Amino acid sequence: MIGLGKRIREDIETALAKDPAAKSALEVVLAYPGLHALWAHRLGHAAWERDFHLTARLISHLARFLTGVEIHPGADIGRRCFIDHGAGVVVGETTDIGDDVMLYQGVTLGGDSLADEKRHPTLEDGATIGANATLLGPIVIGENASVGAGSVVLESVPPNCTAVGNPAKLVGRCAEDESIELGTGFPE
């Protein structure tokens, strides 16, 4: 388990590495709402995990008011996640986000059911989700996969593939390889 101080330093270093507009650590600490939302989420998630659900929701609500980023405290988020710009990002309760994931502004990781079950996306390590993309349901965005800006994704995206459009379709190498299809599981 990584200590709090090291985790905060890692978050700052991640922002500096992933955003060429970031000029200093101080700027990142003071003026990056995506980072502030992630820090608030960690606090809220810790409360959620200890069954302090109202406290967790209040932390989430305050963070949304201050940052424009709404992350349900039940969502699981890995290390070195970076939310660039942040405005309008929504992350649902049963979302799972791996390590080294990049989310741009306006991303929605939403549910497709009212049942108390896994109903939000899973983003595996290294996934990148473009601005204003909407991902709905318990789909999986594979390791190092990308979703283009403005895409609407209703089916799983295999690892190392790119999906774009509404509805999203595979492009590039994955589109050319007939053994790889959107939503039919991952290639062996």
mmCIF file of C-alpha atoms in Angstrom, residues 106-169:
data_model
loop_
_atom_site.group_PDB
_atom_site.id
_atom_site.type_symbol
_atom_site.label_atom_id
_atom_site.label_comp_id
_atom_site.label_asym_id
_atom_site.label_seq_id
_atom_site.Cartn_x
_atom_site.Cartn_y
_atom_site.Cartn_z
ATOM 1 C CA GLY A 106 -17.347 15.612 -20.512
ATOM 2 C CA VAL A 107 -16.838 11.842 -20.249
ATOM 3 C CA THR A 108 -19.829 9.909 -18.919
ATOM 4 C CA LEU A 109 -19.313 6.447 -17.437
ATOM 5 C CA GLY A 110 -22.976 5.657 -16.970
ATOM 6 C CA GLY A 111 -25.270 2.813 -16.100
ATOM 7 C CA ASP A 112 -27.881 1.070 -18.171
ATOM 8 C CA SER A 113 -29.971 -0.506 -15.411
ATOM 9 C CA LEU A 114 -31.780 0.429 -12.232
ATOM 10 C CA ALA A 115 -30.945 -2.932 -10.652
ATOM 11 C CA ASP A 116 -28.486 -3.146 -7.756
ATOM 12 C CA GLU A 117 -25.786 -4.854 -9.826
ATOM 13 C CA LYS A 118 -22.695 -4.066 -11.900
ATOM 14 C CA ARG A 119 -24.159 -1.531 -14.308
ATOM 15 C CA HIS A 120 -21.292 0.850 -15.187
ATOM 16 C CA PRO A 121 -18.161 0.441 -17.337
ATOM 17 C CA THR A 122 -14.821 -1.075 -16.415
ATOM 18 C CA LEU A 123 -11.771 0.723 -17.805
ATOM 19 C CA GLU A 124 -8.691 -1.455 -17.768
ATOM 20 C CA ASP A 125 -5.134 -0.189 -17.270
ATOM 21 C CA GLY A 126 -3.936 2.392 -19.767
ATOM 22 C CA ALA A 127 -7.340 3.152 -21.337
ATOM 23 C CA THR A 128 -7.911 6.625 -22.796
ATOM 24 C CA ILE A 129 -11.409 8.074 -23.095
ATOM 25 C CA GLY A 130 -11.803 11.131 -25.348
ATOM 26 C CA ALA A 131 -13.747 14.306 -24.624
ATOM 27 C CA ASN A 132 -17.531 13.975 -24.371
ATOM 28 C CA ALA A 133 -17.492 10.212 -24.896
ATOM 29 C CA THR A 134 -20.412 8.331 -23.369
ATOM 30 C CA LEU A 135 -19.900 4.760 -22.189
ATOM 31 C CA LEU A 136 -22.978 2.964 -20.915
ATOM 32 C CA GLY A 137 -23.483 -0.324 -19.137
ATOM 33 C CA PRO A 138 -21.219 -3.006 -17.687
ATOM 34 C CA ILE A 139 -18.909 -2.961 -20.709
ATOM 35 C CA VAL A 140 -15.130 -3.374 -20.575
ATOM 36 C CA ILE A 141 -12.704 -1.019 -22.256
ATOM 37 C CA GLY A 142 -9.628 -3.189 -22.626
ATOM 38 C CA GLU A 143 -6.074 -2.506 -21.588
ATOM 39 C CA ASN A 144 -4.511 0.374 -23.570
ATOM 40 C CA ALA A 145 -7.701 0.803 -25.625
ATOM 41 C CA SER A 146 -8.901 4.233 -26.745
ATOM 42 C CA VAL A 147 -12.350 5.711 -27.216
ATOM 43 C CA GLY A 148 -12.578 8.714 -29.511
ATOM 44 C CA ALA A 149 -14.069 12.065 -28.588
ATOM 45 C CA GLY A 150 -17.852 12.201 -28.809
ATOM 46 C CA SER A 151 -18.225 8.445 -29.184
ATOM 47 C CA VAL A 152 -21.141 6.507 -27.743
ATOM 48 C CA VAL A 153 -19.945 3.091 -26.605
ATOM 49 C CA LEU A 154 -22.468 0.386 -25.740
ATOM 50 C CA GLU A 155 -20.256 -2.672 -26.283
ATOM 51 C CA SER A 156 -16.872 -3.739 -24.921
ATOM 52 C CA VAL A 157 -13.734 -2.555 -26.699
ATOM 53 C CA PRO A 158 -10.879 -5.100 -26.943
ATOM 54 C CA PRO A 159 -7.395 -4.294 -25.587
ATOM 55 C CA ASN A 160 -5.127 -2.128 -27.753
ATOM 56 C CA CYS A 161 -8.012 -1.113 -30.023
ATOM 57 C CA THR A 162 -9.650 2.206 -30.827
ATOM 58 C CA ALA A 163 -13.402 2.761 -31.073
ATOM 59 C CA VAL A 164 -14.996 5.913 -32.495
ATOM 60 C CA GLY A 165 -18.417 7.138 -33.560
ATOM 61 C CA ASN A 166 -22.062 6.868 -32.580
ATOM 62 C CA PRO A 167 -22.540 4.011 -32.169
ATOM 63 C CA ALA A 168 -18.837 3.280 -31.675
ATOM 64 C CA LYS A 169 -17.043 1.077 -34.184
#
